[in-house]
mmCIF file of C-alpha atoms in Angstrom:
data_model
loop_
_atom_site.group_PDB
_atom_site.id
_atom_site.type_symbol
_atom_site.label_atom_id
_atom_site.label_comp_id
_atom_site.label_asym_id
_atom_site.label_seq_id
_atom_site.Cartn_x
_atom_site.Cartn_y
_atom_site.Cartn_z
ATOM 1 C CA UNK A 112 9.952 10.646 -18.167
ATOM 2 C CA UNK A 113 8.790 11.181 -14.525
ATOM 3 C CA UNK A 114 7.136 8.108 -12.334
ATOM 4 C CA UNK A 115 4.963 7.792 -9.507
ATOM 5 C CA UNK A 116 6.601 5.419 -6.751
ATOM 6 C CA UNK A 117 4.368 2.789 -5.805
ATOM 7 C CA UNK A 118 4.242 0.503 -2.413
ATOM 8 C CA UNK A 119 1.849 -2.405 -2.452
ATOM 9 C CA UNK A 120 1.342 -5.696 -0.064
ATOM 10 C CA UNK A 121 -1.083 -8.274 -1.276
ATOM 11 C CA UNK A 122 -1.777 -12.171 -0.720
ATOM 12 C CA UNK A 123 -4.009 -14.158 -2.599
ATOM 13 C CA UNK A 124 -5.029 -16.600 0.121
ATOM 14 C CA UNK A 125 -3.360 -15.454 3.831
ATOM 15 C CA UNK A 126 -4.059 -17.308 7.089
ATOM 16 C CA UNK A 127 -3.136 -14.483 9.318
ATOM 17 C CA UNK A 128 -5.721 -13.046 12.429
ATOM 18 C CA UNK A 129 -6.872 -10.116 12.415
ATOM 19 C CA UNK A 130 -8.841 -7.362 14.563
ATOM 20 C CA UNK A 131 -11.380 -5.275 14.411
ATOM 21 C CA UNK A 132 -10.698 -1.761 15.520
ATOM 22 C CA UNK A 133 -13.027 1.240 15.315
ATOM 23 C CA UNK A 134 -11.012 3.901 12.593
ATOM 24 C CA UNK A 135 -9.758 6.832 14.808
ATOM 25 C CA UNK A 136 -10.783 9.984 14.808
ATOM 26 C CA UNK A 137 -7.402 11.463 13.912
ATOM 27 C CA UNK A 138 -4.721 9.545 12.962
ATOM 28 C CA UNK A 139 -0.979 10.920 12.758
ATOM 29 C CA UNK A 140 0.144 11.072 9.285
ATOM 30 C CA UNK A 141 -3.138 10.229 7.651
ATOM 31 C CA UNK A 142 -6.415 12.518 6.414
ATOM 32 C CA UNK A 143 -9.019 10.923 4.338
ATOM 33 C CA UNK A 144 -7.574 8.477 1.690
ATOM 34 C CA UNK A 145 -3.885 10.149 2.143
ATOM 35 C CA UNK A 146 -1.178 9.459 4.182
ATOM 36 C CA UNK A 147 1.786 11.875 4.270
ATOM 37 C CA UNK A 148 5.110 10.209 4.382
ATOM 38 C CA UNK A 149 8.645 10.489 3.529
ATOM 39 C CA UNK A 150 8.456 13.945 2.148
ATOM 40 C CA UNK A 151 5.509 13.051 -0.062
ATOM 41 C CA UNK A 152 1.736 12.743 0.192
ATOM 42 C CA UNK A 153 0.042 9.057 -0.916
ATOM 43 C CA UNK A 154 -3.074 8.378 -1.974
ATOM 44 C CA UNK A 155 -3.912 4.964 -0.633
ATOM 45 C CA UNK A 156 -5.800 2.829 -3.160
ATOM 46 C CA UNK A 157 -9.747 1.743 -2.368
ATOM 47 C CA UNK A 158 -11.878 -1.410 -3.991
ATOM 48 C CA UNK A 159 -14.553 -3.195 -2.931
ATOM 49 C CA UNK A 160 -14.625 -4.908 -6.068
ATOM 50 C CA UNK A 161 -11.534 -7.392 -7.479
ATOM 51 C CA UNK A 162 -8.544 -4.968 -8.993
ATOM 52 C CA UNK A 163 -4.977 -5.650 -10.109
ATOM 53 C CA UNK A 164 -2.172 -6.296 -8.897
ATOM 54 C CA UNK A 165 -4.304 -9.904 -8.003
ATOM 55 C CA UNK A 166 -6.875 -9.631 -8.451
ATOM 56 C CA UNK A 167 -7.361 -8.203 -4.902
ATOM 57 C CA UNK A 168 -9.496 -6.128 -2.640
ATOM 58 C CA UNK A 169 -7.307 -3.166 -1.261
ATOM 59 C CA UNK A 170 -8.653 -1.600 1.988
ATOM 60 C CA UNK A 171 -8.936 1.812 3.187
ATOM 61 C CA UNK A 172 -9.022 1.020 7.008
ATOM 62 C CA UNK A 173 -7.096 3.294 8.727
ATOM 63 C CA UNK A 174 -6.360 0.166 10.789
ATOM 64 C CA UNK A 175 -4.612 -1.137 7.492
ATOM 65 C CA UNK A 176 -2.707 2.332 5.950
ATOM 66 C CA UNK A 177 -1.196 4.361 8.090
ATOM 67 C CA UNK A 178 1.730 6.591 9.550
ATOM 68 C CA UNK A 179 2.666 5.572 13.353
ATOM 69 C CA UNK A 180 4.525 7.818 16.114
ATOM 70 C CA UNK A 181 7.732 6.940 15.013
ATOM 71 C CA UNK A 182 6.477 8.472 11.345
ATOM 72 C CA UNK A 183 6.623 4.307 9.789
ATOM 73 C CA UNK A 184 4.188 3.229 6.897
ATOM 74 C CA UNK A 185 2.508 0.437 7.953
ATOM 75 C CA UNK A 186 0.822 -1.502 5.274
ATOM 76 C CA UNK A 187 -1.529 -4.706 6.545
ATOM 77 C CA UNK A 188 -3.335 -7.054 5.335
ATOM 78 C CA UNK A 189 -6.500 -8.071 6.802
ATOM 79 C CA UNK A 190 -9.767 -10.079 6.850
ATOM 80 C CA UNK A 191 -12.714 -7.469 7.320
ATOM 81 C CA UNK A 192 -16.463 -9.226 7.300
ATOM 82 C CA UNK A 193 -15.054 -11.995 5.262
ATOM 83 C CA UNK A 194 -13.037 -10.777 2.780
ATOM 84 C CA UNK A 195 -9.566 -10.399 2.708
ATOM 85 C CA UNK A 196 -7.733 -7.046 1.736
ATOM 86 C CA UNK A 197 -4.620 -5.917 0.078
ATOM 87 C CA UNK A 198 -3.166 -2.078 0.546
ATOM 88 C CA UNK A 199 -1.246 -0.056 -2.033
ATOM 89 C CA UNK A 200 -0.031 3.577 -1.572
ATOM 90 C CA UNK A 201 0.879 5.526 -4.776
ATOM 91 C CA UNK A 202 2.532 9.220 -4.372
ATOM 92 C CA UNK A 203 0.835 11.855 -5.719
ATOM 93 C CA UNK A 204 3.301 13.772 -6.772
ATOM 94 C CA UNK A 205 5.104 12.901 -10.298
ATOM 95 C CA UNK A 206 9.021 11.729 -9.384
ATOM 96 C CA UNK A 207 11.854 11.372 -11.987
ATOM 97 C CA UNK A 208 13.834 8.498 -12.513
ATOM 98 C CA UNK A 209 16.836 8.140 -10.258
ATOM 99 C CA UNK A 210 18.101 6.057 -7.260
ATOM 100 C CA UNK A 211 15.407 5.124 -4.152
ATOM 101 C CA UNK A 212 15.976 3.215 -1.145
ATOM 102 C CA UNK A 213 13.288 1.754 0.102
ATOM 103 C CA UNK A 214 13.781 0.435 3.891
ATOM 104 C CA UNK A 215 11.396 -2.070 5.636
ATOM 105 C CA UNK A 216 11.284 -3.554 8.993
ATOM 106 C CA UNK A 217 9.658 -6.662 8.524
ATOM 107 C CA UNK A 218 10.761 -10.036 8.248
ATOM 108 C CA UNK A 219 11.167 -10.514 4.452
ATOM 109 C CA UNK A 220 13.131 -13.580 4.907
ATOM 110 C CA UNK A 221 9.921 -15.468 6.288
ATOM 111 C CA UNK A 222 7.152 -14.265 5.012
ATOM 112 C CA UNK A 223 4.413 -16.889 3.521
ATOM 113 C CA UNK A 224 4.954 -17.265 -0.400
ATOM 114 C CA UNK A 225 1.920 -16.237 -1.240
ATOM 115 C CA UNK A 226 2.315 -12.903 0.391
ATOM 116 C CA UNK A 227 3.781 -10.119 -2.076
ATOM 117 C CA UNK A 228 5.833 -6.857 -1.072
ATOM 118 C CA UNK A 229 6.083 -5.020 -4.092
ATOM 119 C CA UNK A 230 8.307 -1.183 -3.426
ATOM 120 C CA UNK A 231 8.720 0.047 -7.400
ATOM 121 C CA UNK A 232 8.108 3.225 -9.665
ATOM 122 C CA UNK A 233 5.761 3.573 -12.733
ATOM 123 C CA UNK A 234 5.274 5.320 -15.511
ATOM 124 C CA UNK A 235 1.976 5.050 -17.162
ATOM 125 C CA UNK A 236 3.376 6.554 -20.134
ATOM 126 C CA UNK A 237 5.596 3.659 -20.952
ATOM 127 C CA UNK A 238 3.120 1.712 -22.583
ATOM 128 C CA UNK A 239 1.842 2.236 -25.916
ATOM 129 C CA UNK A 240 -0.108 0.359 -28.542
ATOM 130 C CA UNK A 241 1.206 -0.909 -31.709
#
C-alpha cells in the first residue's frame, strides 16, 4: 500500500496577531494552490466552510502556505476578516510506506495546547466497511 504524507497545523480557539499582507505576485516555491517542497509537489488544502481535522477553516493565503528563501515550509495560522484558519499540505504524489523524518523549527515545547502540529502519512485505502 502506498500513502500520501500529510502536514497540517490547526487550533480550535488561538489568541495569536496576525497581519494582513497583499498575496505576492510570485512567490518562491509556490504556484496556485501548490507548493513544491522537499522533492515533492503539495497541494495545499482550501475551505471556506468547517472541514476535518476540527472542524476548521484551512486558508489558501499565500501569507499562510508557503516556501521561503531558505526553501522552509511555513505553515500559519491566522485570523483573516474574522475567522480563524488552519493550513494542511498533502503531497501529490502517492509514497510507500517506509521511514520519514520530519524536521521543524518551531518551538514545540511551548506551543498553546490547543494548537495541533500533526506531520503523518495516509492511506485512504485503509478503511473499509464491514
Amino acid at each position: 500500500m502506498k500513502n500520501n504524507i500529510i502536514f497540517f497545523l490547526f487550533a480550535t480557539a488561538v489568541l495569536l496577531n496576525s497581519c494582513k499582507q497583499s498575496e505576492p505576485e510570485d512567490i518562491l516555491g509556490r504556484t496556485g494552490d501548490v507548493v513544491e517542497f522537499s522533492g515533492y509537489k503539495w497541494d495545499i488544502k482550501i475551505n471556506e466552510f468547517a472541514v476535518g481535522p476540527g472542524p476548521n477553516f484551512f486558508s489558501g493565503y499565500y501569507s499562510d502556505v508557503f516556501i521561503d528563501e531558505d526553501g522552509y515550509l511555513h505553515l500559519r495560522i491566522a485570523e483573516h476578516d474574522g475567522k480563524w484558519y488552519s493550513t494542511e499540505v498533502v503531497t501529490q504524489e502517492i509514497v510507500g510506506y517506509g521511514k520519514y523524518v520530519f524536521v521543524t523549527q518551531a518551538d514545540l515545547e511551548n506551543i498553546p495546547e490547543n494548537i495541533v502540529l500533526g506531520l503523518f502519512t495516509w492511506d485512504n485505502n485503509s478503511f473499509y466497511e464491514s
